[in-house]
CSV table of N, CA and C in Angstrom, one decimal:
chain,number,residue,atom,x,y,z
F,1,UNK,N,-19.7,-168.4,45.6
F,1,UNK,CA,-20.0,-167.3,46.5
F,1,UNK,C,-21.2,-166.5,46.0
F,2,UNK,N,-22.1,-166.0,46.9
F,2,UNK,CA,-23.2,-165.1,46.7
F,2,UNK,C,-22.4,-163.8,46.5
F,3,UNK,N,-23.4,-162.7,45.7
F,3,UNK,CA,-23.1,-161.5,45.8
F,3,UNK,C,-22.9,-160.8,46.6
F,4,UNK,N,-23.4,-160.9,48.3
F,4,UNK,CA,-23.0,-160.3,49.6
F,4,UNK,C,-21.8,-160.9,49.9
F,5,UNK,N,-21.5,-161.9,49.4
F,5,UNK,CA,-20.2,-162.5,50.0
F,5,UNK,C,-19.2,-161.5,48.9
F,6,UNK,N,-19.5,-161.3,47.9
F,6,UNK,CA,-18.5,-160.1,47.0
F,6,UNK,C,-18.5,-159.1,47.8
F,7,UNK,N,-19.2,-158.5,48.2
F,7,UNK,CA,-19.6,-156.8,48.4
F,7,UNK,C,-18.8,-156.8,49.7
F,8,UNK,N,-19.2,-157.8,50.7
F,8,UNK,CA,-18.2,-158.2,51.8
F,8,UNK,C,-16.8,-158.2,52.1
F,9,UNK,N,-16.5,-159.0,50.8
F,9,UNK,CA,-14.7,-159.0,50.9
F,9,UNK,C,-14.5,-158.1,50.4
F,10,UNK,N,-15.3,-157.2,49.1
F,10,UNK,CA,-14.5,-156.1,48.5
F,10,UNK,C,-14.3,-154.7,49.6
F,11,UNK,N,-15.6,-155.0,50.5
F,11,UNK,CA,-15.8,-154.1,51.6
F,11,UNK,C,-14.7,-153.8,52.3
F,12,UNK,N,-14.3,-155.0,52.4
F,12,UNK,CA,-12.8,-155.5,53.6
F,12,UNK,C,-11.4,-155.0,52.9
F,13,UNK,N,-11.1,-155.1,51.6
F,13,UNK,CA,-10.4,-154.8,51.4
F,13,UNK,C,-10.6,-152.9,51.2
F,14,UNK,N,-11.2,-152.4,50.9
F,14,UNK,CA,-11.4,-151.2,51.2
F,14,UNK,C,-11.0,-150.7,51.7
F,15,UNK,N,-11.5,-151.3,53.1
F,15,UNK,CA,-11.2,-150.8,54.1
F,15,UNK,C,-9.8,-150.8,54.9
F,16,UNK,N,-9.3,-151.6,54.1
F,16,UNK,CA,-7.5,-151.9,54.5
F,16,UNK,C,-6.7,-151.0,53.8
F,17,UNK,N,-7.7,-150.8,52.4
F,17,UNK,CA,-6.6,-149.8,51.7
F,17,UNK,C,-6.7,-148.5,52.0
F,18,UNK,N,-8.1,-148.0,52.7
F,18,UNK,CA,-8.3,-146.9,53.2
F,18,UNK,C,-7.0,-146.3,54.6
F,19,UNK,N,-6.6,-147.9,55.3
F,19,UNK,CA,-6.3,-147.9,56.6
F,19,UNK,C,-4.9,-147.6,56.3
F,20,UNK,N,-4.4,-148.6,54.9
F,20,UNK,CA,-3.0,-148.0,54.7
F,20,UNK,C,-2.6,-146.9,54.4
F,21,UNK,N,-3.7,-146.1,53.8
F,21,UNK,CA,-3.5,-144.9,52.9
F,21,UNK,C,-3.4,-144.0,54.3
F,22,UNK,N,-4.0,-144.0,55.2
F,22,UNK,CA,-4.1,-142.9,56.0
F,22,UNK,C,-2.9,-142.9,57.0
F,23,UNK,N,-2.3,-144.2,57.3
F,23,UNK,CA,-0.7,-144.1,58.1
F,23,UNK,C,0.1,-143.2,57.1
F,24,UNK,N,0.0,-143.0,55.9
F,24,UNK,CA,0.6,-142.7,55.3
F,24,UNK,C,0.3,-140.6,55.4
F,25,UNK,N,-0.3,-140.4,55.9
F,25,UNK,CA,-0.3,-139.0,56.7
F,25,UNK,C,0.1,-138.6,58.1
F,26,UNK,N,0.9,-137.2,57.8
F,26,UNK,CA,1.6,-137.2,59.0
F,26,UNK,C,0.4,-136.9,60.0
F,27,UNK,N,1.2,-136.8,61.2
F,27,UNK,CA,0.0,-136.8,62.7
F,27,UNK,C,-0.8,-135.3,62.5
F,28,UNK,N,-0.1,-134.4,61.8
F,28,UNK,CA,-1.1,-132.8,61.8
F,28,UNK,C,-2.0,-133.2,61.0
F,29,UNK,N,-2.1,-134.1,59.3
F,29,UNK,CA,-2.5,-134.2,58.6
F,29,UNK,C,-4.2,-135.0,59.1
F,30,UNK,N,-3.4,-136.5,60.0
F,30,UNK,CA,-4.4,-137.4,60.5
F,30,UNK,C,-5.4,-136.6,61.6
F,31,UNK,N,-4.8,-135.6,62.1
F,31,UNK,CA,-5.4,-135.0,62.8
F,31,UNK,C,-6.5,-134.1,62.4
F,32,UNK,N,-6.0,-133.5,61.8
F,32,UNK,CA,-7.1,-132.3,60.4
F,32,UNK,C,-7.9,-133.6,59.7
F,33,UNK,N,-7.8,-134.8,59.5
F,33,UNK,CA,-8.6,-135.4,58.3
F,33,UNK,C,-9.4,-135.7,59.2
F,34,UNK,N,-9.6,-136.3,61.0
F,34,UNK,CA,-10.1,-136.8,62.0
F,34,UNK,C,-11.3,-135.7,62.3
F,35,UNK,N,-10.7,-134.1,62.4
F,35,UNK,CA,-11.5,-132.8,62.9
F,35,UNK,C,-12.6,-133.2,61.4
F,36,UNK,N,-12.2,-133.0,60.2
F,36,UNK,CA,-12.9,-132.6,59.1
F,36,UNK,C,-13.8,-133.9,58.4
F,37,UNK,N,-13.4,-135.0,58.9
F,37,UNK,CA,-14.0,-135.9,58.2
F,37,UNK,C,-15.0,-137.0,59.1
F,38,UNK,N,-14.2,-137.1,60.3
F,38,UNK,CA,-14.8,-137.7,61.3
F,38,UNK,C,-15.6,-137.4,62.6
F,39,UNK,N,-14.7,-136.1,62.9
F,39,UNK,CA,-15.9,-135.1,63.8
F,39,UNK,C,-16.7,-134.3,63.1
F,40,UNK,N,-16.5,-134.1,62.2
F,40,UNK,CA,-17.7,-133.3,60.9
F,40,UNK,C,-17.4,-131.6,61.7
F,41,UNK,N,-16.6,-131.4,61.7
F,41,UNK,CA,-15.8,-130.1,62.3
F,41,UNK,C,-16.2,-129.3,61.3
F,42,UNK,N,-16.7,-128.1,60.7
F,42,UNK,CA,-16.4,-126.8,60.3
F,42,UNK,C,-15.1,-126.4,60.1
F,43,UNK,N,-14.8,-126.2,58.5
F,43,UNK,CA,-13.3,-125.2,58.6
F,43,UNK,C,-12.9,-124.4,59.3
F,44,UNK,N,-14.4,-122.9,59.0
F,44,UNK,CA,-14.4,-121.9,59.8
F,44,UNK,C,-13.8,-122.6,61.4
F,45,UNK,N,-14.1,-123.5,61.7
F,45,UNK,CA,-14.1,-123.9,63.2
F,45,UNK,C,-12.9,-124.4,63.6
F,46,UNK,N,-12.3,-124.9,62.8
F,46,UNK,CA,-10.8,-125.7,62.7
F,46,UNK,C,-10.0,-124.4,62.9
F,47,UNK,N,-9.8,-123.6,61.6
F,47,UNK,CA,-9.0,-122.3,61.2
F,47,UNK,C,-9.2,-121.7,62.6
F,48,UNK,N,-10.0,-121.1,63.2
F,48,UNK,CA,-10.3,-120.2,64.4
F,48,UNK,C,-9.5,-121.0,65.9
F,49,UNK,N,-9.9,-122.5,65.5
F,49,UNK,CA,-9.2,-123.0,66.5
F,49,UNK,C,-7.7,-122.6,66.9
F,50,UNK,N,-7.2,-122.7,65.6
F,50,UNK,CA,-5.6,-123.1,65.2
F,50,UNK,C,-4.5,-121.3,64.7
F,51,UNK,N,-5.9,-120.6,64.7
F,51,UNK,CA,-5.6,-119.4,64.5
F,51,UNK,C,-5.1,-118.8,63.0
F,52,UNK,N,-6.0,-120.0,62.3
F,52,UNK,CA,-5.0,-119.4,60.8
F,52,UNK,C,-6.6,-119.2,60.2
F,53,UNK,N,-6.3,-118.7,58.7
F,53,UNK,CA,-7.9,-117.9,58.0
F,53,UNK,C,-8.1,-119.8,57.3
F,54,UNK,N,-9.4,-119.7,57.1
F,54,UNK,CA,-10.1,-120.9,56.8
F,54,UNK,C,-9.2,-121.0,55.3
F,55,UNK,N,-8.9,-120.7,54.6
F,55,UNK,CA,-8.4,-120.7,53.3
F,55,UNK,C,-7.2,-121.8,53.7
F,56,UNK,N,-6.4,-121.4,54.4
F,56,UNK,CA,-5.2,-121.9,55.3
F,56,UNK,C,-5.6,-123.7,55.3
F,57,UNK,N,-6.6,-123.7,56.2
F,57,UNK,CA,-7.3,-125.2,56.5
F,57,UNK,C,-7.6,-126.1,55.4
F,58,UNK,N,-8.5,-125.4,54.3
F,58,UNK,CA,-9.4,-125.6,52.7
F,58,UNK,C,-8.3,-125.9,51.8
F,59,UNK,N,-6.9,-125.5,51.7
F,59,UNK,CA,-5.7,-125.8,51.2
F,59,UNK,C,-5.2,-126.9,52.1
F,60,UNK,N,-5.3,-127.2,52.6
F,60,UNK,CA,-4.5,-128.4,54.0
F,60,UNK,C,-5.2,-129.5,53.2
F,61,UNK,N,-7.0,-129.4,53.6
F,61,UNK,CA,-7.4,-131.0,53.4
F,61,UNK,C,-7.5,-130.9,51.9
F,62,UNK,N,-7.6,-130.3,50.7
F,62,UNK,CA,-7.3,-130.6,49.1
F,62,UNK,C,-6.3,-131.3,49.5
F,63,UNK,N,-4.8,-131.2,50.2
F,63,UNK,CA,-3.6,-132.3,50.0
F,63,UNK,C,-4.2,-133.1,50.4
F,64,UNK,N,-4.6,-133.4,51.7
F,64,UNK,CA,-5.0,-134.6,52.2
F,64,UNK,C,-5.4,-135.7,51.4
F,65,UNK,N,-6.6,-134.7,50.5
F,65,UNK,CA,-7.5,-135.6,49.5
F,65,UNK,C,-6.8,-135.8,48.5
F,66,UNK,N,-6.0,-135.0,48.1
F,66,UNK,CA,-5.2,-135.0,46.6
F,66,UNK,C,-4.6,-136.8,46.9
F,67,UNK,N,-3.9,-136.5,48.2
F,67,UNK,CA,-3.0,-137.4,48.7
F,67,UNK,C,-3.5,-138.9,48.4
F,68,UNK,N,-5.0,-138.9,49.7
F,68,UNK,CA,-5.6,-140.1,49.8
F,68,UNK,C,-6.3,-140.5,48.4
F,69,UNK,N,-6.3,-139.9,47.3
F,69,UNK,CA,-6.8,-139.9,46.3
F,69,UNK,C,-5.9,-140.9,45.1
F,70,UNK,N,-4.8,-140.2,45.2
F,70,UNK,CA,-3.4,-140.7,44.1
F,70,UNK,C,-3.1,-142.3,44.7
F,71,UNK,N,-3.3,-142.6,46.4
F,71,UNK,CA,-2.8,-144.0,47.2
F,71,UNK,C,-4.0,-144.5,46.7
F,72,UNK,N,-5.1,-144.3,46.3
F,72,UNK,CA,-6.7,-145.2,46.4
F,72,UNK,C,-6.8,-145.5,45.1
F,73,UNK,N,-6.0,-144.6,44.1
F,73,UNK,CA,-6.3,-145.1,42.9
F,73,UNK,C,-6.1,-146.1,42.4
């Protein structure tokens, strides 16, 4: 195998473990990681949404990451 063909499959598996790790968040959780990670959402903008102070939100995704952090290891 070439080196793209490494980088490839390790890519793939990544990305499976990324895929398992995140079922493993509840739907508020998936939903906050989707606003913050994938729509590139603002705290300030999340918290105001949802009506709570940004500190509120900034303590939310640390678990998230704590979370997806401890499954990735």
């Amino acid at each position: 195998l070439q080196e793209n063909d490494y980088k490839n499959y390790f890519n793939e598996i990544d990305k499976e473990r990324i895929a398992v790790a995140l079922t493993t968040l509840t739907d508020c959780q998936r939903a906050l990681f989707e606003k913050v990670f994938i729509e590139r959402k603002k705290i300030t903008e999340i918290a105001k949404e949802e009506g709570v102070c940004h500190q509120a939100i900034s303590q939310r995704v640390e678990r998230i990451k704590a979370k997806l952090k401890k499954l990735l290891a």
